[in-house]
PDB file of C-alpha atoms in Angstrom:
ATOM      1  CA  MET A   1      83.847 266.824 199.598  1.00 49.00           C
ATOM      2  CA  LYS A   2      83.695 267.759 195.908  1.00 52.00           C
ATOM      3  CA  THR A   3      83.761 265.187 193.366  1.00 57.00           C
ATOM      4  CA  LYS A   4      85.082 265.389 189.857  1.00 57.00           C
ATOM      5  CA  ALA A   5      81.498 264.685 188.454  1.00 52.00           C
ATOM      6  CA  THR A   6      80.058 267.787 190.546  1.00 54.00           C
ATOM      7  CA  MET A   7      83.005 270.049 189.500  1.00 54.00           C
ATOM      8  CA  LYS A   8      82.406 269.160 185.888  1.00 51.00           C
ATOM      9  CA  THR A   9      78.574 269.799 186.330  1.00 48.00           C
ATOM     10  CA  LEU A  10      79.481 273.082 187.837  1.00 50.00           C
ATOM     11  CA  LEU A  11      81.977 274.166 185.115  1.00 49.00           C
ATOM     12  CA  THR A  12      79.490 273.053 182.323  1.00 45.00           C
ATOM     13  CA  MET A  13      76.961 275.466 183.969  1.00 46.00           C
ATOM     14  CA  LEU A  14      79.582 278.150 184.284  1.00 48.00           C
ATOM     15  CA  LEU A  15      80.816 278.087 180.806  1.00 46.00           C
ATOM     16  CA  MET A  16      77.302 278.045 179.352  1.00 43.00           C
ATOM     17  CA  THR A  17      77.131 281.646 180.909  1.00 40.00           C
ATOM     18  CA  LEU A  18      80.532 282.566 179.515  1.00 44.00           C
ATOM     19  CA  CYS A  19      80.361 286.436 179.190  1.00 39.00           C
ATOM     20  CA  PHE A  20      82.032 288.856 176.775  1.00 38.00           C
ATOM     21  CA  THR A  21      81.927 292.633 176.732  1.00 35.00           C
ATOM     22  CA  THR A  22      81.218 294.803 173.873  1.00 30.00           C
ATOM     23  CA  ALA A  23      83.579 297.698 173.263  1.00 31.00           C
ATOM     24  CA  GLU A  24      87.163 298.570 171.930  1.00 35.00           C
ATOM     25  CA  ALA A  25      89.810 299.549 174.513  1.00 38.00           C
ATOM     26  CA  LYS A  26      93.471 300.526 174.516  1.00 39.00           C
ATOM     27  CA  THR A  27      96.046 299.336 176.892  1.00 39.00           C
ATOM     28  CA  GLN A  28      99.757 300.126 178.094  1.00 41.00           C
ATOM     29  CA  GLY A  29     101.310 300.651 174.543  1.00 46.00           C
ATOM     30  CA  LYS A  30     101.094 297.073 173.460  1.00 73.00           C
ATOM     31  CA  GLY A  31      98.463 297.969 170.793  1.00 88.00           C
ATOM     32  CA  LYS A  32      94.532 297.919 170.875  1.00 95.00           C
ATOM     33  CA  VAL A  33      92.792 295.273 172.889  1.00 97.00           C
ATOM     34  CA  TYR A  34      89.643 294.187 171.243  1.00 97.00           C
ATOM     35  CA  ASP A  35      86.284 292.888 173.084  1.00 95.00           C
ATOM     36  CA  ILE A  36      84.706 291.555 169.853  1.00 95.00           C
ATOM     37  CA  VAL A  37      86.460 290.545 166.684  1.00 97.00           C
ATOM     38  CA  ASP A  38      85.564 288.587 163.552  1.00 97.00           C
ATOM     39  CA  VAL A  39      86.970 285.411 164.992  1.00 97.00           C
ATOM     40  CA  MET A  40      87.201 285.127 168.764  1.00 97.00           C
ATOM     41  CA  PRO A  41      90.013 283.483 170.513  1.00 97.00           C
ATOM     42  CA  SER A  42      89.576 279.840 171.449  1.00 97.00           C
ATOM     43  CA  PHE A  43      90.864 277.572 173.915  1.00 97.00           C
ATOM     44  CA  PRO A  44      92.975 274.531 172.148  1.00 97.00           C
ATOM     45  CA  GLY A  45      90.402 271.835 171.440  1.00 96.00           C
ATOM     46  CA  GLY A  46      87.374 274.163 172.120  1.00 95.00           C
ATOM     47  CA  MET A  47      85.057 274.689 174.953  1.00 90.00           C
ATOM     48  CA  GLN A  48      84.894 271.162 176.006  1.00 92.00           C
ATOM     49  CA  GLU A  49      88.751 271.041 176.471  1.00 95.00           C
ATOM     50  CA  MET A  50      88.646 274.190 178.535  1.00 91.00           C
ATOM     51  CA  MET A  51      85.967 272.585 180.825  1.00 84.00           C
ATOM     52  CA  ASN A  52      88.220 269.519 181.286  1.00 90.00           C
ATOM     53  CA  PHE A  53      91.209 271.812 181.808  1.00 93.00           C
ATOM     54  CA  LEU A  54      89.169 273.675 184.449  1.00 87.00           C
ATOM     55  CA  VAL A  55      87.979 270.518 186.326  1.00 83.00           C
ATOM     56  CA  THR A  56      91.494 269.091 186.283  1.00 91.00           C
ATOM     57  CA  ASN A  57      93.296 272.128 187.540  1.00 94.00           C
ATOM     58  CA  VAL A  58      90.905 274.052 189.852  1.00 93.00           C
ATOM     59  CA  GLN A  59      91.750 273.168 193.419  1.00 94.00           C
ATOM     60  CA  TYR A  60      89.106 274.240 195.987  1.00 95.00           C
ATOM     61  CA  PRO A  61      91.036 276.144 198.773  1.00 96.00           C
ATOM     62  CA  LYS A  62      91.014 274.198 201.892  1.00 96.00           C
ATOM     63  CA  GLU A  63      90.505 277.155 204.107  1.00 96.00           C
ATOM     64  CA  ALA A  64      87.635 278.421 201.811  1.00 96.00           C
ATOM     65  CA  GLU A  65      86.065 274.848 202.066  1.00 95.00           C
ATOM     66  CA  LYS A  66      86.444 274.920 205.926  1.00 96.00           C
ATOM     67  CA  LYS A  67      84.863 278.247 206.222  1.00 95.00           C
ATOM     68  CA  GLY A  68      82.017 277.287 203.703  1.00 96.00           C
ATOM     69  CA  ILE A  69      82.912 280.044 201.181  1.00 96.00           C
ATOM     70  CA  GLU A  70      81.111 279.727 197.907  1.00 96.00           C
ATOM     71  CA  GLY A  71      80.308 282.028 194.905  1.00 95.00           C
ATOM     72  CA  ARG A  72      81.336 283.029 191.353  1.00 94.00           C
ATOM     73  CA  CYS A  73      84.105 285.233 190.457  1.00 95.00           C
ATOM     74  CA  THR A  74      84.882 286.566 186.757  1.00 96.00           C
ATOM     75  CA  VAL A  75      88.334 286.682 185.645  1.00 97.00           C
ATOM     76  CA  ARG A  76      89.302 288.835 182.739  1.00 98.00           C
ATOM     77  CA  PHE A  77      92.385 288.330 180.637  1.00 98.00           C
ATOM     78  CA  ILE A  78      93.910 289.242 177.129  1.00 98.00           C
ATOM     79  CA  VAL A  79      94.714 286.588 174.721  1.00 98.00           C
ATOM     80  CA  GLU A  80      97.642 287.988 172.847  1.00 98.00           C
ATOM     81  CA  LYS A  81      98.532 287.908 169.062  1.00 97.00           C
ATOM     82  CA  ASN A  82     100.645 284.911 169.795  1.00 97.00           C
ATOM     83  CA  GLY A  83      98.018 283.164 171.908  1.00 97.00           C
ATOM     84  CA  ASN A  84      99.564 283.755 175.370  1.00 98.00           C
ATOM     85  CA  ILE A  85      97.421 284.736 178.316  1.00 97.00           C
ATOM     86  CA  SER A  86      98.265 288.218 179.827  1.00 98.00           C
ATOM     87  CA  ASN A  87      96.876 290.678 182.206  1.00 97.00           C
ATOM     88  CA  VAL A  88      94.873 288.151 184.264  1.00 98.00           C
ATOM     89  CA  LYS A  89      92.651 289.842 186.900  1.00 97.00           C
ATOM     90  CA  VAL A  90      89.450 289.495 188.875  1.00 98.00           C
ATOM     91  CA  VAL A  91      86.666 291.861 187.593  1.00 97.00           C
ATOM     92  CA  ARG A  92      84.016 290.271 189.838  1.00 97.00           C
ATOM     93  CA  SER A  93      85.382 289.086 193.267  1.00 97.00           C
ATOM     94  CA  VAL A  94      83.924 286.556 195.626  1.00 96.00           C
ATOM     95  CA  HIS A  95      86.491 286.120 198.422  1.00 97.00           C
ATOM     96  CA  PRO A  96      90.357 286.496 198.059  1.00 97.00           C
ATOM     97  CA  LEU A  97      90.909 282.811 198.493  1.00 97.00           C
ATOM     98  CA  LEU A  98      88.659 281.892 195.602  1.00 97.00           C
ATOM     99  CA  ASP A  99      89.749 284.843 193.499  1.00 98.00           C
ATOM    100  CA  ALA A 100      93.340 283.769 193.814  1.00 98.00           C
ATOM    101  CA  GLU A 101      92.467 280.119 192.683  1.00 97.00           C
ATOM    102  CA  ALA A 102      90.807 281.397 189.699  1.00 97.00           C
ATOM    103  CA  VAL A 103      93.656 283.652 188.669  1.00 98.00           C
ATOM    104  CA  ARG A 104      96.188 280.828 189.231  1.00 98.00           C
ATOM    105  CA  VAL A 105      94.257 278.560 186.969  1.00 97.00           C
ATOM    106  CA  VAL A 106      93.772 280.990 184.282  1.00 97.00           C
ATOM    107  CA  ASN A 107      97.481 281.766 184.361  1.00 97.00           C
ATOM    108  CA  CYS A 108      98.292 278.143 183.876  1.00 96.00           C
ATOM    109  CA  MET A 109      96.307 277.864 180.646  1.00 97.00           C
ATOM    110  CA  PRO A 110      98.152 276.807 177.556  1.00 97.00           C
ATOM    111  CA  LYS A 111      98.398 279.134 174.539  1.00 97.00           C
ATOM    112  CA  TRP A 112      95.106 279.845 172.912  1.00 98.00           C
ATOM    113  CA  THR A 113      94.225 280.032 169.158  1.00 98.00           C
ATOM    114  CA  PRO A 114      94.248 284.076 168.926  1.00 98.00           C
ATOM    115  CA  GLY A 115      91.477 286.067 167.779  1.00 98.00           C
ATOM    116  CA  LYS A 116      91.277 287.587 164.360  1.00 97.00           C
ATOM    117  CA  ARG A 117      90.284 290.869 162.878  1.00 97.00           C
ATOM    118  CA  ASP A 118      90.460 291.435 159.188  1.00 97.00           C
ATOM    119  CA  GLY A 119      92.356 288.313 158.850  1.00 97.00           C
ATOM    120  CA  LYS A 120      95.083 289.241 161.276  1.00 97.00           C
ATOM    121  CA  PRO A 121      95.778 288.159 164.887  1.00 97.00           C
ATOM    122  CA  VAL A 122      94.791 290.866 167.546  1.00 98.00           C
ATOM    123  CA  ARG A 123      94.761 291.133 171.238  1.00 98.00           C
ATOM    124  CA  VAL A 124      91.204 290.261 172.567  1.00 98.00           C
ATOM    125  CA  LYS A 125      89.862 290.571 176.084  1.00 97.00           C
ATOM    126  CA  PHE A 126      88.181 287.631 177.373  1.00 95.00           C
ATOM    127  CA  ASN A 127      86.133 286.780 180.622  1.00 95.00           C
ATOM    128  CA  ILE A 128      85.529 283.607 182.086  1.00 92.00           C
ATOM    129  CA  PRO A 129      83.183 283.184 185.308  1.00 90.00           C
ATOM    130  CA  VAL A 130      84.576 280.614 187.662  1.00 90.00           C
ATOM    131  CA  GLN A 131      81.987 278.983 189.987  1.00 89.00           C
ATOM    132  CA  PHE A 132      82.879 277.602 193.387  1.00 92.00           C
ATOM    133  CA  LYS A 133      80.148 275.639 195.029  1.00 89.00           C
ATOM    134  CA  LEU A 134      80.402 273.174 197.918  1.00 90.00           C
ATOM    135  CA  LYS A 135      78.039 270.314 198.251  1.00 80.00           C
TER     136      LYS A 135
END
């Protein structure tokens, strides 16, 4: 059974490996989406608050726990100009049950502080690896 301390430790290690991509891209007519900008988007309260959010909200799927399924999936999303999260998708899958939980939690995140380029809010891609580990 997973404890909050174990989840917090795992999420701390996970967030230390937070990854970003490195090129500019375009999407579905909403304007450019940047991978790297002058000021990257941030979760309200910073990295520690994002870790707390994940510890509080991630629920290990019972079926995955029973089957002993573990691993790390990476979720990509866009932080919009207004701070909303959109286009949440798994870019590195572990198992459908764990992937779905990671997507669910990211979709529940509050508004972020948007990224800025040349002093103006812009759309920015962001990747978060989510580690699922049983002990």
